Short mmCIF file of C-alpha atoms and ligand atoms in Angstrom, two decimals:
data_model
loop_
_atom_site.label_atom_id
_atom_site.label_comp_id
_atom_site.label_asym_id
_atom_site.label_seq_id
_atom_site.Cartn_x
_atom_site.Cartn_y
_atom_site.Cartn_z
CA MET A 1 -50.42 90.10 126.92
CA VAL A 2 -51.31 88.56 130.27
CA PHE A 3 -53.90 85.81 130.30
CA THR A 4 -56.17 85.47 133.28
CA ASP A 5 -57.71 82.21 134.48
CA THR A 6 -60.73 82.70 132.33
CA GLN A 7 -58.84 83.36 129.11
CA THR A 8 -57.01 80.85 127.05
CA ALA A 9 -53.53 81.42 125.72
CA PRO A 10 -53.15 80.37 122.07
CA VAL A 11 -51.46 77.00 122.05
CA LYS A 12 -48.06 77.00 120.32
CA PRO A 13 -46.95 73.72 118.78
CA ARG A 14 -44.06 72.17 120.69
CA THR A 15 -40.87 72.36 118.72
CA ALA A 16 -39.33 68.96 118.38
CA ARG A 17 -35.59 68.55 118.28
CA VAL A 18 -33.70 68.09 115.03
CA ALA A 19 -33.28 64.37 114.34
CA ASP A 20 -29.89 62.68 114.63
CA PRO A 21 -27.76 62.78 111.48
CA CYS A 22 -28.43 59.50 109.72
CA ILE A 23 -28.95 57.61 106.49
CA MET A 24 -32.31 55.99 105.79
CA VAL A 25 -32.30 52.94 103.52
CA ILE A 26 -35.66 52.21 101.95
CA PHE A 27 -36.17 48.63 100.81
CA GLY A 28 -38.99 48.83 98.27
CA PHE A 29 -38.15 52.30 96.95
CA SER A 30 -40.38 51.96 93.87
CA GLY A 31 -43.42 50.85 95.85
CA ASP A 32 -46.62 52.62 96.76
CA LEU A 33 -45.77 53.30 100.38
CA THR A 34 -42.55 55.09 99.45
CA ARG A 35 -44.17 57.45 96.98
CA ARG A 36 -47.45 58.02 98.81
CA LYS A 37 -46.19 58.31 102.38
CA LEU A 38 -42.48 58.07 103.05
CA ILE A 39 -41.08 60.66 100.64
CA PRO A 40 -43.87 63.20 101.35
CA ALA A 41 -43.33 62.64 105.10
CA LEU A 42 -39.56 63.16 104.80
CA TYR A 43 -40.18 66.32 102.80
CA ASN A 44 -42.54 67.60 105.54
CA LEU A 45 -39.86 66.92 108.14
CA ALA A 46 -37.32 68.73 105.95
CA SER A 47 -39.58 71.75 105.57
CA GLN A 48 -40.08 71.86 109.35
CA ARG A 49 -36.28 71.73 109.67
CA LEU A 50 -36.47 68.53 111.67
CA LEU A 51 -34.05 66.54 109.50
CA SER A 52 -30.36 66.82 110.14
CA PRO A 53 -28.39 68.70 107.43
CA ASP A 54 -26.45 65.43 107.10
CA PHE A 55 -29.54 63.32 106.40
CA ALA A 56 -29.57 61.12 103.26
CA VAL A 57 -31.74 58.41 101.71
CA ILE A 58 -30.64 55.32 99.84
CA GLY A 59 -33.46 53.72 97.91
CA LEU A 60 -33.22 50.03 97.13
CA GLY A 61 -35.36 48.24 94.58
CA ARG A 62 -35.23 45.53 91.93
CA SER A 63 -35.17 47.77 88.86
CA PRO A 64 -31.83 49.30 87.88
CA MET A 65 -31.84 53.13 88.03
CA SER A 66 -29.20 55.83 88.33
CA ASP A 67 -29.30 58.31 91.22
CA ASP A 68 -30.50 60.91 88.73
CA ASP A 69 -33.35 58.70 87.47
CA ALA A 70 -34.38 57.95 91.06
CA ARG A 71 -34.45 61.68 91.80
CA LYS A 72 -36.51 62.37 88.68
CA LYS A 73 -38.96 59.65 89.60
CA ALA A 74 -39.19 60.90 93.17
CA THR A 75 -39.89 64.42 91.90
CA GLU A 76 -42.70 63.25 89.58
CA ASP A 77 -44.28 61.13 92.33
CA PHE A 78 -43.93 63.89 94.86
CA LYS A 79 -45.86 66.36 92.70
CA GLN A 80 -48.71 63.87 92.81
CA PHE A 81 -48.58 62.88 96.48
CA ALA A 82 -47.29 65.93 98.39
CA SER A 83 -49.56 66.54 101.39
CA GLY A 84 -49.42 70.35 101.05
CA PRO A 85 -47.89 73.19 99.03
CA ILE A 86 -44.39 72.50 97.74
CA ASP A 87 -41.47 74.78 98.58
CA GLU A 88 -39.15 74.27 95.59
CA THR A 89 -36.05 75.27 97.56
CA VAL A 90 -36.71 72.68 100.26
CA TRP A 91 -37.53 69.99 97.70
CA ASN A 92 -34.48 70.71 95.52
CA ASP A 93 -32.22 70.41 98.50
CA PHE A 94 -33.98 67.28 99.74
CA VAL A 95 -34.03 65.44 96.42
CA GLN A 96 -30.26 65.74 96.04
CA ARG A 97 -29.96 63.62 99.18
CA ILE A 98 -31.59 60.65 97.45
CA HIS A 99 -29.37 57.84 96.15
CA TYR A 100 -30.36 54.56 94.60
CA ILE A 101 -29.18 50.96 94.37
CA GLY A 102 -30.77 48.26 92.21
CA GLY A 103 -30.64 44.67 93.47
CA ASP A 104 -32.62 41.62 94.58
CA PHE A 105 -33.47 41.44 98.25
CA ASP A 106 -32.52 37.77 98.36
CA ASN A 107 -29.12 38.17 96.74
CA PRO A 108 -26.24 38.41 99.26
CA GLY A 109 -24.36 40.57 96.73
CA THR A 110 -26.98 43.30 97.14
CA TYR A 111 -26.01 43.71 100.80
CA GLU A 112 -22.28 43.87 100.10
CA HIS A 113 -23.01 46.56 97.53
CA LEU A 114 -25.30 48.40 99.96
CA LYS A 115 -22.55 48.36 102.57
CA GLU A 116 -20.12 49.89 100.14
CA VAL A 117 -22.54 52.59 98.99
CA LEU A 118 -23.55 53.35 102.58
CA GLY A 119 -19.87 53.90 103.35
CA GLN A 120 -19.50 56.37 100.48
CA VAL A 121 -22.73 58.25 101.16
CA ASP A 122 -21.89 58.41 104.85
CA GLN A 123 -18.47 59.84 103.98
CA ASP A 124 -20.14 62.60 101.97
CA HIS A 125 -22.69 63.33 104.72
CA GLY A 126 -20.52 63.83 107.77
CA LYS A 127 -19.49 60.24 108.58
CA HIS A 128 -21.85 59.74 111.50
CA GLY A 129 -22.44 56.00 110.93
CA ASN A 130 -26.13 56.06 111.99
CA TYR A 131 -28.30 53.99 109.65
CA PHE A 132 -31.92 52.92 109.66
CA PHE A 133 -33.52 50.47 107.29
CA TYR A 134 -37.20 50.83 106.35
CA LEU A 135 -38.72 47.56 105.13
CA ALA A 136 -41.44 48.71 102.73
CA THR A 137 -41.43 45.33 100.99
CA ALA A 138 -43.68 42.29 100.80
CA PRO A 139 -43.76 40.78 104.32
CA ASN A 140 -42.09 37.50 103.28
CA PHE A 141 -38.80 39.44 102.92
CA PHE A 142 -38.76 41.05 106.38
CA GLY A 143 -36.86 38.39 108.35
CA ASP A 144 -34.37 37.56 105.62
CA ILE A 145 -33.50 41.18 104.87
CA VAL A 146 -32.61 41.81 108.51
CA GLU A 147 -30.55 38.62 108.71
CA ARG A 148 -28.66 39.57 105.55
CA LEU A 149 -28.03 43.08 106.86
CA ALA A 150 -26.64 41.54 110.02
CA ASN A 151 -24.49 39.11 108.01
CA VAL A 152 -22.61 41.99 106.41
CA GLY A 153 -22.29 43.78 109.77
CA LEU A 154 -24.85 46.51 109.06
CA MET A 155 -26.89 45.88 112.24
CA HIS A 156 -23.78 46.11 114.43
CA GLU A 157 -23.71 49.15 116.72
CA GLU A 158 -20.34 50.40 117.97
CA ASN A 159 -18.52 53.63 118.81
CA GLY A 160 -21.79 55.36 119.72
CA HIS A 161 -23.46 55.02 116.33
CA TRP A 162 -26.84 53.34 115.97
CA ARG A 163 -28.50 50.88 113.57
CA ARG A 164 -32.28 50.46 113.51
CA VAL A 165 -34.85 48.75 111.37
CA ILE A 166 -38.49 49.74 110.81
CA VAL A 167 -40.69 46.76 110.02
CA GLU A 168 -43.99 47.44 108.28
CA LYS A 169 -47.19 45.53 108.80
CA PRO A 170 -48.40 42.79 108.47
CA PHE A 171 -46.13 41.42 111.18
CA GLY A 172 -46.90 37.71 110.62
CA HIS A 173 -50.26 36.33 109.60
CA ASP A 174 -51.08 34.53 112.86
CA LEU A 175 -49.53 33.97 116.28
CA ASP A 176 -47.06 31.29 115.19
CA SER A 177 -45.73 33.24 112.22
CA ALA A 178 -45.42 36.43 114.31
CA LYS A 179 -43.45 34.51 116.94
CA ALA A 180 -41.23 33.00 114.26
CA LEU A 181 -40.54 36.45 112.76
CA ASN A 182 -39.76 37.89 116.19
CA GLN A 183 -37.31 35.06 116.81
CA GLN A 184 -35.65 35.55 113.47
CA LEU A 185 -35.20 39.29 114.06
CA LEU A 186 -34.11 38.95 117.67
CA LYS A 187 -31.44 36.43 116.70
CA VAL A 188 -29.53 39.18 114.89
CA ALA A 189 -30.75 42.45 116.45
CA SER A 190 -31.75 43.58 119.92
CA GLU A 191 -35.33 44.61 120.75
CA CYS A 192 -34.30 48.25 121.00
CA GLN A 193 -33.10 48.20 117.36
CA ILE A 194 -36.47 46.94 116.04
CA TYR A 195 -39.23 49.44 115.34
CA ARG A 196 -42.47 47.63 114.43
CA ILE A 197 -44.59 50.31 112.87
CA ASP A 198 -48.36 50.74 113.12
CA HIS A 199 -49.34 53.85 111.22
CA TYR A 200 -52.35 54.41 113.50
CA LEU A 201 -49.93 55.52 116.19
CA GLY A 202 -48.72 58.29 113.88
CA LYS A 203 -52.16 59.88 113.86
CA GLU A 204 -52.31 62.97 116.05
CA THR A 205 -55.75 62.12 117.36
CA VAL A 206 -54.72 58.61 118.36
CA GLN A 207 -51.84 60.06 120.38
CA ASN A 208 -54.25 62.59 121.76
CA ILE A 209 -56.23 59.86 123.53
CA LEU A 210 -53.37 59.83 126.04
CA ALA A 211 -53.41 63.61 126.38
CA LEU A 212 -57.17 63.69 126.88
CA ARG A 213 -57.01 61.02 129.56
CA PHE A 214 -53.85 61.88 131.43
CA ALA A 215 -53.42 65.65 131.04
CA ASN A 216 -56.90 66.46 132.34
CA GLY A 217 -58.25 65.99 135.83
CA ILE A 218 -61.90 65.57 134.87
CA PHE A 219 -61.95 62.42 132.78
CA GLU A 220 -59.90 59.88 134.68
CA PRO A 221 -62.15 59.70 137.78
CA ILE A 222 -65.10 58.63 135.61
CA TRP A 223 -63.09 56.46 133.19
CA ASN A 224 -64.12 53.13 134.63
CA ARG A 225 -66.86 50.53 135.09
CA ARG A 226 -68.78 52.65 137.62
CA TYR A 227 -69.56 55.35 135.04
CA ILE A 228 -68.98 53.81 131.64
CA ASP A 229 -71.63 51.54 130.15
CA HIS A 230 -69.64 50.38 127.13
CA VAL A 231 -67.10 51.46 124.55
CA GLN A 232 -67.50 51.28 120.75
CA ILE A 233 -64.58 51.44 118.36
CA SER A 234 -65.37 51.76 114.65
CA VAL A 235 -62.96 51.97 111.74
CA VAL A 236 -65.31 52.47 108.85
CA GLU A 237 -64.08 52.72 105.27
CA THR A 238 -65.78 53.52 101.97
CA VAL A 239 -62.95 52.11 99.87
CA GLY A 240 -62.95 48.52 98.64
CA VAL A 241 -59.74 46.54 98.27
CA GLU A 242 -58.49 48.82 95.47
CA SER A 243 -55.44 47.28 93.78
CA ARG A 244 -54.58 45.08 96.78
CA GLY A 245 -56.85 42.10 96.05
CA GLY A 246 -53.91 39.66 96.07
CA TYR A 247 -52.73 40.68 99.53
CA TYR A 248 -56.16 41.29 101.00
CA ASP A 249 -57.72 38.01 99.96
CA ASN A 250 -55.10 36.15 101.99
CA ALA A 251 -55.47 38.51 104.94
CA GLY A 252 -59.09 39.58 105.38
CA ALA A 253 -60.45 42.35 107.58
CA LEU A 254 -59.64 40.62 110.85
CA ARG A 255 -55.90 40.22 110.21
CA ASP A 256 -55.64 43.51 108.30
CA MET A 257 -57.10 45.76 110.99
CA VAL A 258 -57.73 44.12 114.37
CA PRO A 259 -54.52 42.82 115.98
CA ASN A 260 -52.80 46.04 114.98
CA HIS A 261 -54.74 49.29 114.42
CA ILE A 262 -57.82 48.46 116.49
CA MET A 263 -55.78 47.00 119.32
CA GLN A 264 -53.88 50.32 119.47
CA LEU A 265 -57.12 52.17 119.88
CA ILE A 266 -58.29 49.74 122.59
CA THR A 267 -55.08 49.81 124.59
CA LEU A 268 -54.80 53.61 124.58
CA THR A 269 -58.45 53.94 125.59
CA ALA A 270 -58.27 51.30 128.31
CA MET A 271 -54.74 51.38 129.74
CA GLU A 272 -53.81 52.49 133.25
CA PRO A 273 -51.79 55.71 133.60
CA PRO A 274 -48.16 54.83 132.89
CA ILE A 275 -45.55 55.86 135.49
CA SER A 276 -43.87 58.04 132.85
CA PHE A 277 -43.92 58.63 129.10
CA GLU A 278 -40.79 56.59 128.67
CA ALA A 279 -41.24 53.99 125.89
CA ASN A 280 -41.33 50.90 128.05
CA ALA A 281 -43.52 52.46 130.74
CA VAL A 282 -46.23 53.24 128.15
CA ARG A 283 -45.86 49.95 126.34
CA ASP A 284 -45.98 47.94 129.60
CA GLU A 285 -49.42 49.38 130.34
CA GLN A 286 -50.62 48.72 126.78
CA ALA A 287 -49.36 45.16 126.99
CA LYS A 288 -51.22 44.62 130.28
CA ILE A 289 -54.52 45.47 128.57
CA LEU A 290 -53.79 43.07 125.70
CA HIS A 291 -53.13 40.34 128.24
CA ALA A 292 -56.32 41.20 130.17
CA ILE A 293 -58.62 40.83 127.15
CA GLN A 294 -60.75 37.76 127.83
CA PRO A 295 -59.73 34.97 125.43
CA PHE A 296 -62.44 33.80 123.03
CA SER A 297 -63.72 30.23 123.52
CA ASN A 298 -65.09 28.47 120.43
CA GLU A 299 -68.64 29.31 121.60
CA ASP A 300 -67.65 32.96 122.07
CA VAL A 301 -66.43 33.12 118.49
CA LEU A 302 -69.88 32.01 117.34
CA SER A 303 -71.86 34.36 119.58
CA LYS A 304 -69.53 37.40 119.91
CA THR A 305 -67.99 37.85 116.50
CA VAL A 306 -69.51 38.69 113.13
CA ARG A 307 -67.93 38.49 109.69
CA GLY A 308 -69.17 39.87 106.41
CA GLN A 309 -68.24 40.36 102.78
CA TYR A 310 -69.51 43.15 100.56
CA GLY A 311 -71.63 42.54 97.51
CA GLU A 312 -72.18 45.12 94.80
CA GLY A 313 -73.91 48.33 95.73
CA THR A 314 -73.68 52.12 95.78
CA VAL A 315 -71.06 54.10 97.67
CA ASP A 316 -70.85 57.90 97.48
CA GLY A 317 -73.41 57.82 94.67
CA GLU A 318 -71.39 55.42 92.51
CA ARG A 319 -72.15 51.82 91.63
CA VAL A 320 -69.32 49.59 92.85
CA PRO A 321 -68.63 45.89 92.20
CA ALA A 322 -68.87 43.06 94.70
CA TYR A 323 -65.69 42.00 96.50
CA ARG A 324 -65.66 38.75 94.50
CA ALA A 325 -65.52 40.78 91.27
CA GLU A 326 -62.48 42.85 92.34
CA ASP A 327 -59.07 42.35 90.66
CA GLY A 328 -57.02 39.61 92.26
CA VAL A 329 -59.98 38.15 94.19
CA PRO A 330 -61.27 34.64 93.35
CA PRO A 331 -64.97 34.62 92.35
CA ASP A 332 -65.81 32.25 95.22
CA SER A 333 -63.66 34.01 97.84
CA ARG A 334 -64.67 33.48 101.47
CA THR A 335 -62.50 36.27 102.79
CA GLU A 336 -64.21 38.70 105.16
CA THR A 337 -64.23 42.42 104.41
CA PHE A 338 -66.15 43.27 107.61
CA VAL A 339 -65.69 42.20 111.18
CA ALA A 340 -67.45 43.10 114.41
CA MET A 341 -66.84 41.71 117.86
CA ARG A 342 -67.55 42.12 121.53
CA LEU A 343 -64.60 41.96 123.92
CA LEU A 344 -64.25 42.05 127.67
CA ILE A 345 -61.26 43.26 129.59
CA ASP A 346 -60.71 41.35 132.81
CA ASN A 347 -59.33 43.90 135.23
CA TRP A 348 -60.69 46.08 138.04
CA ARG A 349 -61.27 49.13 135.87
CA TRP A 350 -63.20 47.40 133.09
CA ALA A 351 -64.79 44.21 134.50
CA GLY A 352 -68.19 43.80 132.84
CA VAL A 353 -67.84 46.75 130.42
CA PRO A 354 -68.13 45.47 126.83
CA PHE A 355 -65.84 46.86 124.16
CA TYR A 356 -67.54 46.54 120.77
CA LEU A 357 -65.42 46.95 117.71
CA ARG A 358 -66.10 46.85 114.03
CA THR A 359 -64.31 47.57 110.84
CA GLY A 360 -65.29 47.11 107.25
CA LYS A 361 -64.80 48.17 103.67
CA ARG A 362 -67.44 49.67 101.38
CA LEU A 363 -69.47 51.08 104.25
CA PRO A 364 -71.42 54.36 103.92
CA GLY A 365 -68.79 56.83 105.23
CA ARG A 366 -65.10 57.03 106.01
CA ASN A 367 -64.88 57.46 109.75
CA THR A 368 -62.75 56.24 112.63
CA HIS A 369 -63.98 56.97 116.11
CA VAL A 370 -64.10 55.76 119.70
CA VAL A 371 -67.41 56.20 121.53
CA ILE A 372 -67.39 56.13 125.33
CA GLN A 373 -71.00 55.66 126.39
CA PHE A 374 -71.75 56.56 129.97
CA ARG A 375 -74.36 54.97 132.21
CA ARG A 376 -77.73 56.64 132.36
CA ALA A 377 -78.57 59.03 135.21
CA PRO A 378 -79.48 56.85 138.21
CA PHE A 379 -82.93 58.39 138.70
CA MET A 380 -85.14 59.78 135.96
CA LEU A 381 -86.54 62.97 137.32
CA PHE A 382 -87.93 63.91 133.93
CA ARG A 383 -89.94 60.78 133.18
CA GLU A 384 -93.05 62.73 132.21
CA THR A 385 -91.12 64.49 129.43
CA LYS A 386 -90.38 61.65 127.04
CA VAL A 387 -86.84 61.61 128.29
CA GLU A 388 -86.80 57.82 128.48
CA ASN A 389 -86.13 57.84 124.74
CA MET A 390 -83.06 59.95 125.15
CA MET A 391 -79.67 58.51 124.42
CA PRO A 392 -77.21 58.41 127.30
CA ASN A 393 -74.16 60.69 127.40
CA GLN A 394 -71.47 59.86 124.91
CA LEU A 395 -67.94 61.16 124.61
CA VAL A 396 -66.78 60.62 121.05
CA LEU A 397 -63.14 60.72 120.06
CA HIS A 398 -63.13 61.44 116.32
CA ILE A 399 -59.91 60.07 114.89
CA GLN A 400 -60.54 60.78 111.20
CA PRO A 401 -61.37 62.34 108.81
CA GLU A 402 -62.48 65.21 111.04
CA GLU A 403 -60.29 65.21 114.12
CA GLY A 404 -61.91 66.25 117.34
CA ILE A 405 -63.86 65.36 120.44
CA SER A 406 -67.55 65.74 121.11
CA LEU A 407 -69.71 65.24 124.16
CA ARG A 408 -73.39 64.52 123.82
CA PHE A 409 -75.68 65.52 126.67
CA ALA A 410 -79.25 66.52 127.36
CA ALA A 411 -80.43 70.15 127.46
CA LYS A 412 -83.80 71.77 127.97
CA THR A 413 -85.41 72.85 124.73
CA PRO A 414 -86.74 76.44 124.87
CA GLY A 415 -90.40 76.90 125.84
CA PRO A 416 -92.74 76.65 128.78
CA ALA A 417 -92.71 72.82 129.04
CA MET A 418 -89.82 70.83 130.49
CA GLN A 419 -88.85 69.20 127.19
CA LEU A 420 -85.38 67.80 126.74
CA GLY A 421 -83.29 67.49 123.64
CA GLU A 422 -79.83 66.16 122.85
CA VAL A 423 -77.00 68.56 122.16
CA ASN A 424 -73.34 68.14 121.26
CA MET A 425 -70.40 70.05 122.61
CA ASP A 426 -67.86 69.88 119.81
CA PHE A 427 -64.17 70.50 119.67
CA ALA A 428 -62.41 70.38 116.28
CA TYR A 429 -58.63 70.23 116.20
CA ALA A 430 -58.44 72.37 113.08
CA ASP A 431 -60.14 75.28 114.89
CA TYR A 432 -57.40 75.47 117.50
CA PHE A 433 -54.27 74.17 115.86
CA GLY A 434 -54.93 74.71 112.15
CA GLN A 435 -53.87 72.01 109.78
CA THR A 436 -50.24 71.12 109.17
CA PRO A 437 -49.58 69.08 106.03
CA SER A 438 -49.09 65.55 107.26
CA THR A 439 -49.08 61.97 106.01
CA GLY A 440 -49.13 60.47 109.51
CA TYR A 441 -45.61 59.07 109.08
CA GLU A 442 -43.65 62.19 110.08
CA ARG A 443 -43.77 61.60 113.81
CA LEU A 444 -42.92 57.93 113.48
CA LEU A 445 -39.93 58.50 111.18
CA HIS A 446 -38.67 61.30 113.41
CA ASP A 447 -39.10 59.16 116.52
CA CYS A 448 -37.03 56.41 114.97
CA MET A 449 -34.31 58.96 114.12
CA ILE A 450 -34.16 60.13 117.72
CA GLY A 451 -34.44 56.64 119.21
CA ASP A 452 -37.89 56.98 120.79
CA ALA A 453 -39.77 53.70 120.46
CA THR A 454 -42.87 54.69 122.48
CA LEU A 455 -45.13 54.63 119.43
CA PHE A 456 -43.81 51.34 118.07
CA GLN A 457 -44.81 47.79 118.91
CA ARG A 458 -42.69 45.61 121.16
CA ALA A 459 -42.38 41.87 120.35
CA ASP A 460 -44.67 40.89 123.26
CA MET A 461 -47.38 43.35 122.16
CA VAL A 462 -47.52 42.03 118.63
CA GLU A 463 -47.78 38.49 119.95
CA ALA A 464 -50.44 39.43 122.48
CA GLY A 465 -52.50 41.05 119.69
CA TRP A 466 -52.32 37.87 117.63
CA SER A 467 -53.21 35.71 120.67
CA ILE A 468 -56.52 37.57 120.90
CA VAL A 469 -57.55 37.01 117.29
CA ASN A 470 -56.03 33.55 116.77
CA PRO A 471 -59.01 31.58 118.20
CA VAL A 472 -61.29 33.55 115.90
CA LEU A 473 -59.15 32.76 112.87
CA ASP A 474 -59.20 29.06 113.82
CA VAL A 475 -62.98 28.80 114.24
CA TRP A 476 -63.68 30.85 111.11
CA LYS A 477 -61.34 28.62 109.13
CA ALA A 478 -63.02 25.46 110.44
CA LEU A 479 -66.50 26.85 109.66
CA PRO A 480 -66.33 28.66 106.32
CA PRO A 481 -69.10 31.22 105.79
CA ARG A 482 -72.02 30.07 103.67
CA ASN A 483 -73.84 33.35 103.19
CA PHE A 484 -71.18 35.57 101.56
CA PRO A 485 -71.67 38.21 100.23
CA ASN A 486 -73.88 39.23 103.11
CA TYR A 487 -73.97 43.02 102.90
CA PRO A 488 -74.44 45.30 99.91
CA SER A 489 -71.77 47.95 99.42
CA GLY A 490 -72.86 51.22 100.92
CA THR A 491 -74.60 49.70 103.97
CA TRP A 492 -73.44 49.30 107.56
CA GLY A 493 -72.41 45.65 107.24
CA PRO A 494 -74.30 42.41 107.84
CA LYS A 495 -77.45 42.51 109.99
CA GLU A 496 -75.67 40.29 112.56
CA SER A 497 -73.54 43.30 113.42
CA GLU A 498 -76.66 45.23 114.52
CA GLU A 499 -77.89 42.11 116.32
CA LEU A 500 -74.63 41.83 118.26
CA MET A 501 -75.48 45.19 119.83
CA GLU A 502 -79.26 44.75 120.02
CA ARG A 503 -78.88 41.54 122.05
CA ASP A 504 -77.27 43.72 124.73
CA GLY A 505 -79.88 46.48 124.34
CA ARG A 506 -77.39 48.80 122.60
CA ARG A 507 -76.75 50.18 119.14
CA TRP A 508 -73.88 51.43 117.03
CA ARG A 509 -73.42 55.13 116.64
CA ASN A 510 -73.02 55.77 112.92
CA PHE A 511 -71.41 58.86 111.41
CA GLU A 512 -71.93 59.10 107.68
CA LYS A 513 -69.79 62.11 106.82
C1 BG6 B 601 -54.01 49.60 106.38
C2 BG6 B 601 -54.86 48.47 105.86
O1 BG6 B 601 -53.10 49.13 107.33
O2 BG6 B 601 -54.86 50.59 106.98
C3 BG6 B 601 -55.88 48.98 104.87
O3 BG6 B 601 -54.04 47.49 105.27
C4 BG6 B 601 -56.69 50.10 105.46
O4 BG6 B 601 -56.72 47.94 104.41
C5 BG6 B 601 -55.78 51.15 106.08
O5 BG6 B 601 -57.48 50.67 104.44
C6 BG6 B 601 -56.58 52.17 106.83
O6 BG6 B 601 -55.74 53.23 107.21
P1 BG6 B 601 -56.29 54.72 107.35
O7 BG6 B 601 -55.11 55.51 107.82
O8 BG6 B 601 -56.80 55.12 105.99
O9 BG6 B 601 -57.39 54.63 108.34
#
């Protein structure tokens, strides 16, 4: 069939290349991340034929287990966490590639043993010598594991084979600890061997921000301070801290979400076009935005940031306990579960355009989105028709759960009078591309296996992210909150979050679905 200019050819997904033959070592094999995300993601790659026939996994954890037990456990977990229908043939082939070693992460003997087993498994899988290590452990192990791997020679690249390490978040808990971790890693590995993961970059719609901006001619000319009034970024969750009270109470919403996930959304929305899609070209532009974010003074922290903690309430029709009553959380905890802030980016494109961001747990709906609000029309021709109450144009990038883009604009309502109403032009990904089973980790794992670090954080980016939030952490620590809990579960956060917008004559756009 021939498609004319006015017809649209169905879009075929790009076929990615099969990953390099390699062995993946998972530190923290028995943990939640492995069973919920990593194994289902590897299976999805296997079923799309994107793993090399010589691919293998070595799981490492404290509890002793035989290879067979590890395979049985993986099979049981997989039945629970698979992201789509299971093809038994693919799974049976995949599960045989799993091996297991028990050992303590801080015992040098574990690494000697790992080296030996890697040698054997590699022998059985084509002897390619390419290894990558996924650190799905508590963060206090990250630096030491990589040092110990290096001590037994496992980070050493020679004869064309590669060695890489994927480091999970949190990468440090403030600027100093992130710098210290970077130094520790870079002492024994080069930057191009270190893949600092942020699972937000594995989301199709997050990557699509770049496609929307740089593959279309119509958006970029208006993507600046002349046309854009402000940007809102919301990562809104209905869940509480679940079983992670111990971790979360030491982190809080700011550390947990802002220097990492939300900074990704900001940089992709605000960056200049990169000169190419080569990893460093993209990351250079992201880093420039992080450096251009106006630093918070102590006064700014008081007037431009908001923190909150949920009390008991109702979410999705169910009564839920207050944060302070959750497992692992002290009854007088002052940890924030909500944060909102107003940022400015000091460069030519964005001078004077506020970026408002907020994230919180136990809010009314699960929804992540970026709202680009445009300036109003310069002259109100329709002032007799109640149009002054109309909201300005908004382009909304829906990241999850529904993935899509919508544009809100004014249209004439039918009838003899010139009455205007708001309408939405909606695009939903699922309508065009269907839905492929995905955990969000497939692309990132595959990228690591082909050596593409574009969607991973460089050392300087992680540090720049922490530099932005560090002054806030310092002021908040010096002035502990006195009014926690300050929002009931199931509401949109503390009233100060609304006031942050109202002071500027603006308001949050809330999506409840
Ligand atoms: C994690 C945070 O990194 O991201 C969690 O530690 C948060 O607290 C989660 O719930 C949100 O991820 P997603 O993909 O559900 O938006």
